[in-house]
Amino acid sequence: MNYEGKGSAKGVEGYIPVTGGKIWYKIVGANRKKIPLLVLHGGPGAPHDYLEPLEALSDERPVIFYDQLGCGNSDKPSDKFLWTVERFVSELEQVRSYLGLDKMHLLGQSWGTMLAVDFILVKKPKGVMSLILSGPCLSSSRFASDQKLYLLELSDALQKTINESEMSGCFDSKEYQDAMMVYYKIHVCRLDPWPDCLNRTLEKLGHEVYEQMWGPSEFTLTGCLKNYERVDLLKEISVPTLFTCGCYDEATPSSTAYYHSMLPGSEIVIFEGASHEHHLEKIGEYLEVVRNFINKIENR
């Protein structure tokens, strides 16, 4: 592994030139000897901060984070033509090449699972030892349908507020924001209050990236990901794969189990009492599951 970043007590940090600008990265446990873990954040445009609990795995191996272009500590060019799945796949390849990651484990969360799967399918990389897909979205149509079912579980008043705002395109009202927060506290993060690392991610969110790729809200899918469907291609993935989700996850247990069923030899773990941010809600359990899976693959 090669890097020229600035070292500190928090790890090695630096910048990587990629198509469209420079992106920030951090390596925790850079001197550890086991195969590195590269972490892909969600969003699109939700920087790495909320995934900080994964730093605990650096007691055995380097854990690498980076903020994708357009969010967090990375450059934020105003060019909507940069916000494509293809460019982010190329960016991931550029990160891997720059850091000299001949072998690595790859963990994606939410949108990061879409990025990870396309990286495997398109680049067919050698040296990816395992794939961890947390809160996976591998079918946009299925994800959208799942959210509509969740919406029906809210009160009639909340449903009315959300539906009217979605239809009118008015997403800024306090009533809509309050209604969405009820949904978020059930299906995105059930902790109260939300942890600092998650709040930092939201403060540094790349809104332009999210809107261009997904849409104006979780329920309104208008971006370039609206036709993202990879379920039928999962059988082409030969990398050992672990799926994780929470039992209240936006990435529902039924959809996650379906993806698992379509990828031969994959494993699945569903965390009770948790939602999309199950790595925050069940930190100890989640880290143990990921650690054991990675070590099992290495010890084969």
PDB file of C-alpha atoms in Angstrom:
ATOM      1  CA  MET A   1       0.000   0.000   0.000  1.00  0.00           C
ATOM      2  CA  ASN A   2       1.352   3.411  -1.003  1.00  0.00           C
ATOM      3  CA  TYR A   3       0.394   6.813   0.336  1.00  0.00           C
ATOM      4  CA  GLU A   4       1.935  10.231   0.783  1.00  0.00           C
ATOM      5  CA  GLY A   5      -0.553  11.765   3.185  1.00  0.00           C
ATOM      6  CA  LYS A   6      -0.005  13.728   6.373  1.00  0.00           C
ATOM      7  CA  GLY A   7       0.097  11.584   9.501  1.00  0.00           C
ATOM      8  CA  SER A   8      -1.633  12.410  12.782  1.00  0.00           C
ATOM      9  CA  ALA A   9      -3.039  10.680  15.845  1.00  0.00           C
ATOM     10  CA  LYS A  10      -6.230  10.182  13.857  1.00  0.00           C
ATOM     11  CA  GLY A  11      -4.491   8.516  10.922  1.00  0.00           C
ATOM     12  CA  VAL A  12      -2.869   9.353   7.613  1.00  0.00           C
ATOM     13  CA  GLU A  13      -4.763  11.950   5.566  1.00  0.00           C
ATOM     14  CA  GLY A  14      -4.251  13.280   2.074  1.00  0.00           C
ATOM     15  CA  TYR A  15      -5.782  14.092  -1.296  1.00  0.00           C
ATOM     16  CA  ILE A  16      -6.071  12.034  -4.462  1.00  0.00           C
ATOM     17  CA  PRO A  17      -6.428  13.541  -7.944  1.00  0.00           C
ATOM     18  CA  VAL A  18      -9.462  12.065  -9.703  1.00  0.00           C
ATOM     19  CA  THR A  19     -11.581  12.948 -12.696  1.00  0.00           C
ATOM     20  CA  GLY A  20     -13.160  16.309 -11.862  1.00  0.00           C
ATOM     21  CA  GLY A  21     -11.006  17.374  -8.919  1.00  0.00           C
ATOM     22  CA  LYS A  22      -9.293  16.152  -5.740  1.00  0.00           C
ATOM     23  CA  ILE A  23     -10.801  13.909  -3.103  1.00  0.00           C
ATOM     24  CA  TRP A  24      -9.839  13.564   0.558  1.00  0.00           C
ATOM     25  CA  TYR A  25      -8.899  10.240   2.151  1.00  0.00           C
ATOM     26  CA  LYS A  26      -7.905   8.945   5.561  1.00  0.00           C
ATOM     27  CA  ILE A  27      -6.156   5.725   6.560  1.00  0.00           C
ATOM     28  CA  VAL A  28      -6.509   4.562  10.163  1.00  0.00           C
ATOM     29  CA  GLY A  29      -4.067   1.851  11.247  1.00  0.00           C
ATOM     30  CA  ALA A  30      -1.861   2.432   8.214  1.00  0.00           C
ATOM     31  CA  ASN A  31       0.928   0.257   9.620  1.00  0.00           C
ATOM     32  CA  ARG A  32      -1.205  -2.776  10.376  1.00  0.00           C
ATOM     33  CA  LYS A  33      -0.263  -5.898   8.461  1.00  0.00           C
ATOM     34  CA  LYS A  34      -3.573  -7.467   7.513  1.00  0.00           C
ATOM     35  CA  ILE A  35      -5.335  -6.765   4.200  1.00  0.00           C
ATOM     36  CA  PRO A  36      -6.862  -3.228   4.155  1.00  0.00           C
ATOM     37  CA  LEU A  37     -10.572  -2.488   4.326  1.00  0.00           C
ATOM     38  CA  LEU A  38     -11.787   0.229   1.942  1.00  0.00           C
ATOM     39  CA  VAL A  39     -15.064   1.879   2.982  1.00  0.00           C
ATOM     40  CA  LEU A  40     -17.587   3.401   0.551  1.00  0.00           C
ATOM     41  CA  HIS A  41     -20.042   5.891   2.021  1.00  0.00           C
ATOM     42  CA  GLY A  42     -23.652   6.362   1.042  1.00  0.00           C
ATOM     43  CA  GLY A  43     -25.807   9.212  -0.150  1.00  0.00           C
ATOM     44  CA  PRO A  44     -24.926   9.752  -2.877  1.00  0.00           C
ATOM     45  CA  GLY A  45     -23.105  12.699  -1.345  1.00  0.00           C
ATOM     46  CA  ALA A  46     -23.144  11.616   2.342  1.00  0.00           C
ATOM     47  CA  PRO A  47     -19.495  11.881   3.465  1.00  0.00           C
ATOM     48  CA  HIS A  48     -17.666   9.306   5.521  1.00  0.00           C
ATOM     49  CA  ASP A  49     -18.112  10.756   9.053  1.00  0.00           C
ATOM     50  CA  TYR A  50     -21.083   8.558  10.008  1.00  0.00           C
ATOM     51  CA  LEU A  51     -19.009   5.449   9.293  1.00  0.00           C
ATOM     52  CA  GLU A  52     -16.335   6.340  11.857  1.00  0.00           C
ATOM     53  CA  PRO A  53     -17.162   3.385  14.157  1.00  0.00           C
ATOM     54  CA  LEU A  54     -15.441   1.196  11.554  1.00  0.00           C
ATOM     55  CA  GLU A  55     -12.161   2.748  12.681  1.00  0.00           C
ATOM     56  CA  ALA A  56     -12.223   0.155  15.499  1.00  0.00           C
ATOM     57  CA  LEU A  57     -11.274  -2.501  12.931  1.00  0.00           C
ATOM     58  CA  SER A  58      -7.914  -0.749  12.500  1.00  0.00           C
ATOM     59  CA  ASP A  59      -6.564  -2.733  15.437  1.00  0.00           C
ATOM     60  CA  GLU A  60      -5.971  -5.501  12.884  1.00  0.00           C
ATOM     61  CA  ARG A  61      -5.776  -3.830   9.476  1.00  0.00           C
ATOM     62  CA  PRO A  62      -5.695  -0.454   7.714  1.00  0.00           C
ATOM     63  CA  VAL A  63      -9.195   1.008   7.401  1.00  0.00           C
ATOM     64  CA  ILE A  64      -9.501   3.510   4.571  1.00  0.00           C
ATOM     65  CA  PHE A  65     -12.180   6.175   4.180  1.00  0.00           C
ATOM     66  CA  TYR A  66     -12.629   8.735   1.441  1.00  0.00           C
ATOM     67  CA  ASP A  67     -15.168  11.423   0.682  1.00  0.00           C
ATOM     68  CA  GLN A  68     -16.434  11.017  -2.846  1.00  0.00           C
ATOM     69  CA  LEU A  69     -16.182  14.041  -5.109  1.00  0.00           C
ATOM     70  CA  GLY A  70     -18.822  16.666  -4.357  1.00  0.00           C
ATOM     71  CA  CYS A  71     -19.122  16.238  -0.590  1.00  0.00           C
ATOM     72  CA  GLY A  72     -17.365  16.339   2.754  1.00  0.00           C
ATOM     73  CA  ASN A  73     -13.691  17.259   2.692  1.00  0.00           C
ATOM     74  CA  SER A  74     -13.337  16.730  -1.058  1.00  0.00           C
ATOM     75  CA  ASP A  75     -13.650  19.218  -3.916  1.00  0.00           C
ATOM     76  CA  LYS A  76     -17.183  20.301  -4.775  1.00  0.00           C
ATOM     77  CA  PRO A  77     -17.237  21.228  -8.457  1.00  0.00           C
ATOM     78  CA  SER A  78     -20.539  22.503  -9.811  1.00  0.00           C
ATOM     79  CA  ASP A  79     -20.813  20.244 -12.832  1.00  0.00           C
ATOM     80  CA  LYS A  80     -23.802  17.929 -12.959  1.00  0.00           C
ATOM     81  CA  PHE A  81     -22.160  15.857 -15.689  1.00  0.00           C
ATOM     82  CA  LEU A  82     -19.716  14.520 -13.072  1.00  0.00           C
ATOM     83  CA  TRP A  83     -22.478  12.909 -11.049  1.00  0.00           C
ATOM     84  CA  THR A  84     -22.793   9.536 -12.765  1.00  0.00           C
ATOM     85  CA  VAL A  85     -22.369   5.958 -11.594  1.00  0.00           C
ATOM     86  CA  GLU A  86     -19.701   5.451 -14.239  1.00  0.00           C
ATOM     87  CA  ARG A  87     -17.571   8.350 -12.993  1.00  0.00           C
ATOM     88  CA  PHE A  88     -17.820   7.221  -9.375  1.00  0.00           C
ATOM     89  CA  VAL A  89     -16.765   3.696 -10.410  1.00  0.00           C
ATOM     90  CA  SER A  90     -13.760   5.214 -12.179  1.00  0.00           C
ATOM     91  CA  GLU A  91     -13.058   7.335  -9.087  1.00  0.00           C
ATOM     92  CA  LEU A  92     -12.987   4.178  -6.949  1.00  0.00           C
ATOM     93  CA  GLU A  93     -10.517   2.613  -9.390  1.00  0.00           C
ATOM     94  CA  GLN A  94      -8.370   5.766  -9.180  1.00  0.00           C
ATOM     95  CA  VAL A  95      -8.401   5.597  -5.376  1.00  0.00           C
ATOM     96  CA  ARG A  96      -7.365   1.964  -5.431  1.00  0.00           C
ATOM     97  CA  SER A  97      -4.558   2.615  -7.901  1.00  0.00           C
ATOM     98  CA  TYR A  98      -3.265   5.701  -6.062  1.00  0.00           C
ATOM     99  CA  LEU A  99      -3.111   3.876  -2.728  1.00  0.00           C
ATOM    100  CA  GLY A 100      -1.657   0.698  -4.232  1.00  0.00           C
ATOM    101  CA  LEU A 101      -4.408  -1.564  -2.900  1.00  0.00           C
ATOM    102  CA  ASP A 102      -3.446  -4.773  -4.683  1.00  0.00           C
ATOM    103  CA  LYS A 103      -5.552  -6.670  -2.165  1.00  0.00           C
ATOM    104  CA  MET A 104      -8.451  -5.235  -0.220  1.00  0.00           C
ATOM    105  CA  HIS A 105     -11.783  -5.904   1.418  1.00  0.00           C
ATOM    106  CA  LEU A 106     -14.566  -3.621   0.190  1.00  0.00           C
ATOM    107  CA  LEU A 107     -17.420  -2.370   2.371  1.00  0.00           C
ATOM    108  CA  GLY A 108     -20.251  -0.274   0.968  1.00  0.00           C
ATOM    109  CA  GLN A 109     -23.157   1.273   2.862  1.00  0.00           C
ATOM    110  CA  SER A 110     -26.419   2.331   1.150  1.00  0.00           C
ATOM    111  CA  TRP A 111     -25.427   4.036  -2.154  1.00  0.00           C
ATOM    112  CA  GLY A 112     -21.971   2.617  -1.432  1.00  0.00           C
ATOM    113  CA  THR A 113     -23.405  -0.858  -2.077  1.00  0.00           C
ATOM    114  CA  MET A 114     -24.492   0.233  -5.565  1.00  0.00           C
ATOM    115  CA  LEU A 115     -21.026   1.643  -6.210  1.00  0.00           C
ATOM    116  CA  ALA A 116     -19.303  -1.493  -4.900  1.00  0.00           C
ATOM    117  CA  VAL A 117     -21.443  -3.847  -6.985  1.00  0.00           C
ATOM    118  CA  ASP A 118     -20.923  -1.849 -10.178  1.00  0.00           C
ATOM    119  CA  PHE A 119     -17.186  -1.699  -9.485  1.00  0.00           C
ATOM    120  CA  ILE A 120     -17.102  -5.505  -9.281  1.00  0.00           C
ATOM    121  CA  LEU A 121     -19.335  -6.002 -12.331  1.00  0.00           C
ATOM    122  CA  VAL A 122     -17.704  -3.386 -14.583  1.00  0.00           C
ATOM    123  CA  LYS A 123     -14.034  -3.430 -13.592  1.00  0.00           C
ATOM    124  CA  LYS A 124     -13.881  -7.135 -12.677  1.00  0.00           C
ATOM    125  CA  PRO A 125     -11.016  -6.296 -10.299  1.00  0.00           C
ATOM    126  CA  LYS A 126      -8.569  -8.864  -9.013  1.00  0.00           C
ATOM    127  CA  GLY A 127      -7.544  -8.815  -5.374  1.00  0.00           C
ATOM    128  CA  VAL A 128     -10.921  -7.906  -3.858  1.00  0.00           C
ATOM    129  CA  MET A 129     -11.013 -10.477  -1.078  1.00  0.00           C
ATOM    130  CA  SER A 130     -14.537  -9.862   0.209  1.00  0.00           C
ATOM    131  CA  LEU A 131     -17.551  -7.628  -0.229  1.00  0.00           C
ATOM    132  CA  ILE A 132     -19.712  -6.296   2.623  1.00  0.00           C
ATOM    133  CA  LEU A 133     -22.977  -4.678   1.507  1.00  0.00           C
ATOM    134  CA  SER A 134     -24.728  -2.866   4.377  1.00  0.00           C
ATOM    135  CA  GLY A 135     -28.211  -1.458   3.884  1.00  0.00           C
ATOM    136  CA  PRO A 136     -28.077  -2.487   0.216  1.00  0.00           C
ATOM    137  CA  CYS A 137     -30.009  -0.864  -2.610  1.00  0.00           C
ATOM    138  CA  LEU A 138     -29.501  -3.013  -5.695  1.00  0.00           C
ATOM    139  CA  SER A 139     -32.896  -2.330  -7.294  1.00  0.00           C
ATOM    140  CA  SER A 140     -34.140   1.245  -7.329  1.00  0.00           C
ATOM    141  CA  SER A 141     -37.668   0.191  -8.240  1.00  0.00           C
ATOM    142  CA  ARG A 142     -37.787  -2.234  -5.324  1.00  0.00           C
ATOM    143  CA  PHE A 143     -36.390   0.391  -2.940  1.00  0.00           C
ATOM    144  CA  ALA A 144     -39.026   2.887  -4.056  1.00  0.00           C
ATOM    145  CA  SER A 145     -41.803   0.347  -3.556  1.00  0.00           C
ATOM    146  CA  ASP A 146     -40.515  -0.505  -0.090  1.00  0.00           C
ATOM    147  CA  GLN A 147     -40.579   3.154   0.963  1.00  0.00           C
ATOM    148  CA  LYS A 148     -44.190   3.523  -0.206  1.00  0.00           C
ATOM    149  CA  LEU A 149     -45.164   0.588   1.990  1.00  0.00           C
ATOM    150  CA  TYR A 150     -43.353   2.130   4.954  1.00  0.00           C
ATOM    151  CA  LEU A 151     -45.146   5.400   4.292  1.00  0.00           C
ATOM    152  CA  LEU A 152     -48.485   3.625   4.737  1.00  0.00           C
ATOM    153  CA  GLU A 153     -47.474   2.740   8.293  1.00  0.00           C
ATOM    154  CA  LEU A 154     -47.347   6.425   9.307  1.00  0.00           C
ATOM    155  CA  SER A 155     -50.376   8.319  10.580  1.00  0.00           C
ATOM    156  CA  ASP A 156     -52.884   9.647   8.068  1.00  0.00           C
ATOM    157  CA  ALA A 157     -51.812  13.213   8.875  1.00  0.00           C
ATOM    158  CA  LEU A 158     -48.139  12.492   8.238  1.00  0.00           C
ATOM    159  CA  GLN A 159     -48.946  10.643   5.020  1.00  0.00           C
ATOM    160  CA  LYS A 160     -51.016  13.592   3.847  1.00  0.00           C
ATOM    161  CA  THR A 161     -48.229  16.079   4.578  1.00  0.00           C
ATOM    162  CA  ILE A 162     -45.569  13.991   2.831  1.00  0.00           C
ATOM    163  CA  ASN A 163     -47.699  13.114  -0.186  1.00  0.00           C
ATOM    164  CA  GLU A 164     -48.870  16.682  -0.746  1.00  0.00           C
ATOM    165  CA  SER A 165     -45.309  18.004  -0.512  1.00  0.00           C
ATOM    166  CA  GLU A 166     -43.990  15.345  -2.862  1.00  0.00           C
ATOM    167  CA  MET A 167     -46.730  16.110  -5.404  1.00  0.00           C
ATOM    168  CA  SER A 168     -46.246  19.874  -5.236  1.00  0.00           C
ATOM    169  CA  GLY A 169     -42.442  19.710  -5.179  1.00  0.00           C
ATOM    170  CA  CYS A 170     -42.361  21.783  -1.995  1.00  0.00           C
ATOM    171  CA  PHE A 171     -39.731  20.138   0.201  1.00  0.00           C
ATOM    172  CA  ASP A 172     -38.731  23.094   2.382  1.00  0.00           C
ATOM    173  CA  SER A 173     -41.730  23.529   4.677  1.00  0.00           C
ATOM    174  CA  LYS A 174     -41.373  22.856   8.397  1.00  0.00           C
ATOM    175  CA  GLU A 175     -44.381  20.512   8.248  1.00  0.00           C
ATOM    176  CA  TYR A 176     -42.725  18.361   5.588  1.00  0.00           C
ATOM    177  CA  GLN A 177     -39.353  18.347   7.369  1.00  0.00           C
ATOM    178  CA  ASP A 178     -40.988  17.352  10.657  1.00  0.00           C
ATOM    179  CA  ALA A 179     -42.950  14.565   8.962  1.00  0.00           C
ATOM    180  CA  MET A 180     -39.830  13.243   7.271  1.00  0.00           C
ATOM    181  CA  MET A 181     -37.973  13.271  10.582  1.00  0.00           C
ATOM    182  CA  VAL A 182     -40.593  10.896  11.994  1.00  0.00           C
ATOM    183  CA  TYR A 183     -39.867   8.549   9.089  1.00  0.00           C
ATOM    184  CA  TYR A 184     -36.082   8.954   9.498  1.00  0.00           C
ATOM    185  CA  LYS A 185     -36.230   8.122  13.208  1.00  0.00           C
ATOM    186  CA  ILE A 186     -37.963   4.849  12.400  1.00  0.00           C
ATOM    187  CA  HIS A 187     -36.124   3.679   9.279  1.00  0.00           C
ATOM    188  CA  VAL A 188     -32.823   5.606   9.035  1.00  0.00           C
ATOM    189  CA  CYS A 189     -31.497   5.984  12.598  1.00  0.00           C
ATOM    190  CA  ARG A 190     -33.401   5.033  15.741  1.00  0.00           C
ATOM    191  CA  LEU A 191     -30.911   6.531  18.204  1.00  0.00           C
ATOM    192  CA  ASP A 192     -32.020   9.549  20.250  1.00  0.00           C
ATOM    193  CA  PRO A 193     -30.219  11.855  19.960  1.00  0.00           C
ATOM    194  CA  TRP A 194     -28.459  11.117  16.702  1.00  0.00           C
ATOM    195  CA  PRO A 195     -24.695  10.659  17.168  1.00  0.00           C
ATOM    196  CA  ASP A 196     -22.304  13.476  16.370  1.00  0.00           C
ATOM    197  CA  CYS A 197     -20.708  11.584  13.475  1.00  0.00           C
ATOM    198  CA  LEU A 198     -24.084  11.287  11.708  1.00  0.00           C
ATOM    199  CA  ASN A 199     -24.884  14.957  12.281  1.00  0.00           C
ATOM    200  CA  ARG A 200     -21.507  15.908  10.786  1.00  0.00           C
ATOM    201  CA  THR A 201     -22.310  13.881   7.685  1.00  0.00           C
ATOM    202  CA  LEU A 202     -25.619  15.710   7.275  1.00  0.00           C
ATOM    203  CA  GLU A 203     -23.920  19.094   7.717  1.00  0.00           C
ATOM    204  CA  LYS A 204     -21.432  18.275   4.935  1.00  0.00           C
ATOM    205  CA  LEU A 205     -23.904  16.537   2.606  1.00  0.00           C
ATOM    206  CA  GLY A 206     -23.384  17.085  -1.115  1.00  0.00           C
ATOM    207  CA  HIS A 207     -26.942  18.132  -1.969  1.00  0.00           C
ATOM    208  CA  GLU A 208     -26.229  18.651  -5.673  1.00  0.00           C
ATOM    209  CA  VAL A 209     -24.850  15.123  -5.996  1.00  0.00           C
ATOM    210  CA  TYR A 210     -27.815  13.618  -4.152  1.00  0.00           C
ATOM    211  CA  GLU A 211     -30.414  15.475  -6.192  1.00  0.00           C
ATOM    212  CA  GLN A 212     -28.718  14.783  -9.523  1.00  0.00           C
ATOM    213  CA  MET A 213     -28.268  11.065  -8.839  1.00  0.00           C
ATOM    214  CA  TRP A 214     -31.277  10.217  -6.654  1.00  0.00           C
ATOM    215  CA  GLY A 215     -33.768  13.085  -6.489  1.00  0.00           C
ATOM    216  CA  PRO A 216     -35.228  15.712  -4.147  1.00  0.00           C
ATOM    217  CA  SER A 217     -36.177  13.166  -1.452  1.00  0.00           C
ATOM    218  CA  GLU A 218     -36.081   9.492  -0.521  1.00  0.00           C
ATOM    219  CA  PHE A 219     -39.602   9.096  -1.955  1.00  0.00           C
ATOM    220  CA  THR A 220     -39.097  10.992  -5.220  1.00  0.00           C
ATOM    221  CA  LEU A 221     -36.654   9.176  -7.483  1.00  0.00           C
ATOM    222  CA  THR A 222     -35.842  11.350 -10.507  1.00  0.00           C
ATOM    223  CA  GLY A 223     -32.042  11.108 -10.862  1.00  0.00           C
ATOM    224  CA  CYS A 224     -29.720   8.907 -12.869  1.00  0.00           C
ATOM    225  CA  LEU A 225     -30.137   6.063 -10.358  1.00  0.00           C
ATOM    226  CA  LYS A 226     -33.854   5.699 -11.070  1.00  0.00           C
ATOM    227  CA  ASN A 227     -33.152   2.851 -13.505  1.00  0.00           C
ATOM    228  CA  TYR A 228     -30.481   1.152 -11.388  1.00  0.00           C
ATOM    229  CA  GLU A 229     -31.321  -2.572 -11.430  1.00  0.00           C
ATOM    230  CA  ARG A 230     -28.572  -5.134 -10.760  1.00  0.00           C
ATOM    231  CA  VAL A 231     -30.347  -8.100  -9.191  1.00  0.00           C
ATOM    232  CA  ASP A 232     -30.144 -10.287 -12.295  1.00  0.00           C
ATOM    233  CA  LEU A 233     -26.395  -9.634 -12.530  1.00  0.00           C
ATOM    234  CA  LEU A 234     -25.542 -10.613  -8.959  1.00  0.00           C
ATOM    235  CA  LYS A 235     -24.920 -14.207 -10.032  1.00  0.00           C
ATOM    236  CA  GLU A 236     -21.860 -12.922 -11.914  1.00  0.00           C
ATOM    237  CA  ILE A 237     -20.157 -11.890  -8.658  1.00  0.00           C
ATOM    238  CA  SER A 238     -17.726 -14.514  -7.364  1.00  0.00           C
ATOM    239  CA  VAL A 239     -16.315 -12.422  -4.490  1.00  0.00           C
ATOM    240  CA  PRO A 240     -17.389 -13.734  -1.040  1.00  0.00           C
ATOM    241  CA  THR A 241     -20.224 -11.398  -0.026  1.00  0.00           C
ATOM    242  CA  LEU A 242     -21.987 -10.490   3.218  1.00  0.00           C
ATOM    243  CA  PHE A 243     -25.305  -8.605   3.268  1.00  0.00           C
ATOM    244  CA  THR A 244     -26.384  -6.724   6.399  1.00  0.00           C
ATOM    245  CA  CYS A 245     -29.465  -4.686   7.281  1.00  0.00           C
ATOM    246  CA  GLY A 246     -31.579  -3.675  10.237  1.00  0.00           C
ATOM    247  CA  CYS A 247     -35.051  -5.078  10.810  1.00  0.00           C
ATOM    248  CA  TYR A 248     -36.531  -1.559  10.316  1.00  0.00           C
ATOM    249  CA  ASP A 249     -34.081  -0.655   7.527  1.00  0.00           C
ATOM    250  CA  GLU A 250     -34.991   1.436   4.483  1.00  0.00           C
ATOM    251  CA  ALA A 251     -33.218  -1.427   2.749  1.00  0.00           C
ATOM    252  CA  THR A 252     -35.838  -3.824   4.018  1.00  0.00           C
ATOM    253  CA  PRO A 253     -35.029  -7.302   5.350  1.00  0.00           C
ATOM    254  CA  SER A 254     -37.188  -8.812   2.586  1.00  0.00           C
ATOM    255  CA  SER A 255     -35.331  -6.987  -0.190  1.00  0.00           C
ATOM    256  CA  THR A 256     -31.945  -7.696   1.389  1.00  0.00           C
ATOM    257  CA  ALA A 257     -32.860 -11.388   1.682  1.00  0.00           C
ATOM    258  CA  TYR A 258     -33.903 -11.338  -1.972  1.00  0.00           C
ATOM    259  CA  TYR A 259     -30.517  -9.948  -3.035  1.00  0.00           C
ATOM    260  CA  HIS A 260     -28.843 -12.578  -0.865  1.00  0.00           C
ATOM    261  CA  SER A 261     -30.866 -15.317  -2.586  1.00  0.00           C
ATOM    262  CA  MET A 262     -29.696 -14.082  -5.984  1.00  0.00           C
ATOM    263  CA  LEU A 263     -25.974 -14.140  -5.127  1.00  0.00           C
ATOM    264  CA  PRO A 264     -24.859 -17.770  -4.719  1.00  0.00           C
ATOM    265  CA  GLY A 265     -22.793 -18.444  -1.600  1.00  0.00           C
ATOM    266  CA  SER A 266     -23.457 -15.062  -0.009  1.00  0.00           C
ATOM    267  CA  GLU A 267     -24.294 -14.576   3.673  1.00  0.00           C
ATOM    268  CA  ILE A 268     -26.827 -12.339   5.426  1.00  0.00           C
ATOM    269  CA  VAL A 269     -27.186 -10.874   8.922  1.00  0.00           C
ATOM    270  CA  ILE A 270     -30.242  -8.869  10.036  1.00  0.00           C
ATOM    271  CA  PHE A 271     -29.844  -6.740  13.182  1.00  0.00           C
ATOM    272  CA  GLU A 272     -32.831  -6.691  15.535  1.00  0.00           C
ATOM    273  CA  GLY A 273     -34.089  -3.322  16.737  1.00  0.00           C
ATOM    274  CA  ALA A 274     -31.988  -1.472  14.166  1.00  0.00           C
ATOM    275  CA  SER A 275     -32.511   0.411  10.919  1.00  0.00           C
ATOM    276  CA  HIS A 276     -30.446   1.778   8.025  1.00  0.00           C
ATOM    277  CA  GLU A 277     -27.636   2.987  10.294  1.00  0.00           C
ATOM    278  CA  HIS A 278     -27.374  -0.369  12.071  1.00  0.00           C
ATOM    279  CA  HIS A 279     -23.611   0.086  12.244  1.00  0.00           C
ATOM    280  CA  LEU A 280     -24.339   3.000  14.638  1.00  0.00           C
ATOM    281  CA  GLU A 281     -27.287   1.474  16.483  1.00  0.00           C
ATOM    282  CA  LYS A 282     -25.586  -1.889  17.090  1.00  0.00           C
ATOM    283  CA  ILE A 283     -21.909  -0.931  16.942  1.00  0.00           C
ATOM    284  CA  GLY A 284     -20.474  -3.864  18.884  1.00  0.00           C
ATOM    285  CA  GLU A 285     -22.552  -6.503  17.097  1.00  0.00           C
ATOM    286  CA  TYR A 286     -21.911  -4.993  13.676  1.00  0.00           C
ATOM    287  CA  LEU A 287     -18.150  -4.770  14.147  1.00  0.00           C
ATOM    288  CA  GLU A 288     -18.017  -8.362  15.389  1.00  0.00           C
ATOM    289  CA  VAL A 289     -19.981  -9.586  12.356  1.00  0.00           C
ATOM    290  CA  VAL A 290     -17.762  -7.703   9.879  1.00  0.00           C
ATOM    291  CA  ARG A 291     -14.544  -8.673  11.666  1.00  0.00           C
ATOM    292  CA  ASN A 292     -15.462 -12.356  11.802  1.00  0.00           C
ATOM    293  CA  PHE A 293     -16.527 -12.423   8.149  1.00  0.00           C
ATOM    294  CA  ILE A 294     -13.331 -10.779   6.918  1.00  0.00           C
ATOM    295  CA  ASN A 295     -11.076 -12.927   9.070  1.00  0.00           C
ATOM    296  CA  LYS A 296     -12.888 -16.088   7.971  1.00  0.00           C
ATOM    297  CA  ILE A 297     -12.232 -15.193   4.338  1.00  0.00           C
ATOM    298  CA  GLU A 298      -8.554 -14.503   5.023  1.00  0.00           C
ATOM    299  CA  ASN A 299      -8.129 -17.773   6.935  1.00  0.00           C
ATOM    300  CA  ARG A 300      -9.544 -19.988   4.214  1.00  0.00           C
TER     301      ARG A 300
END
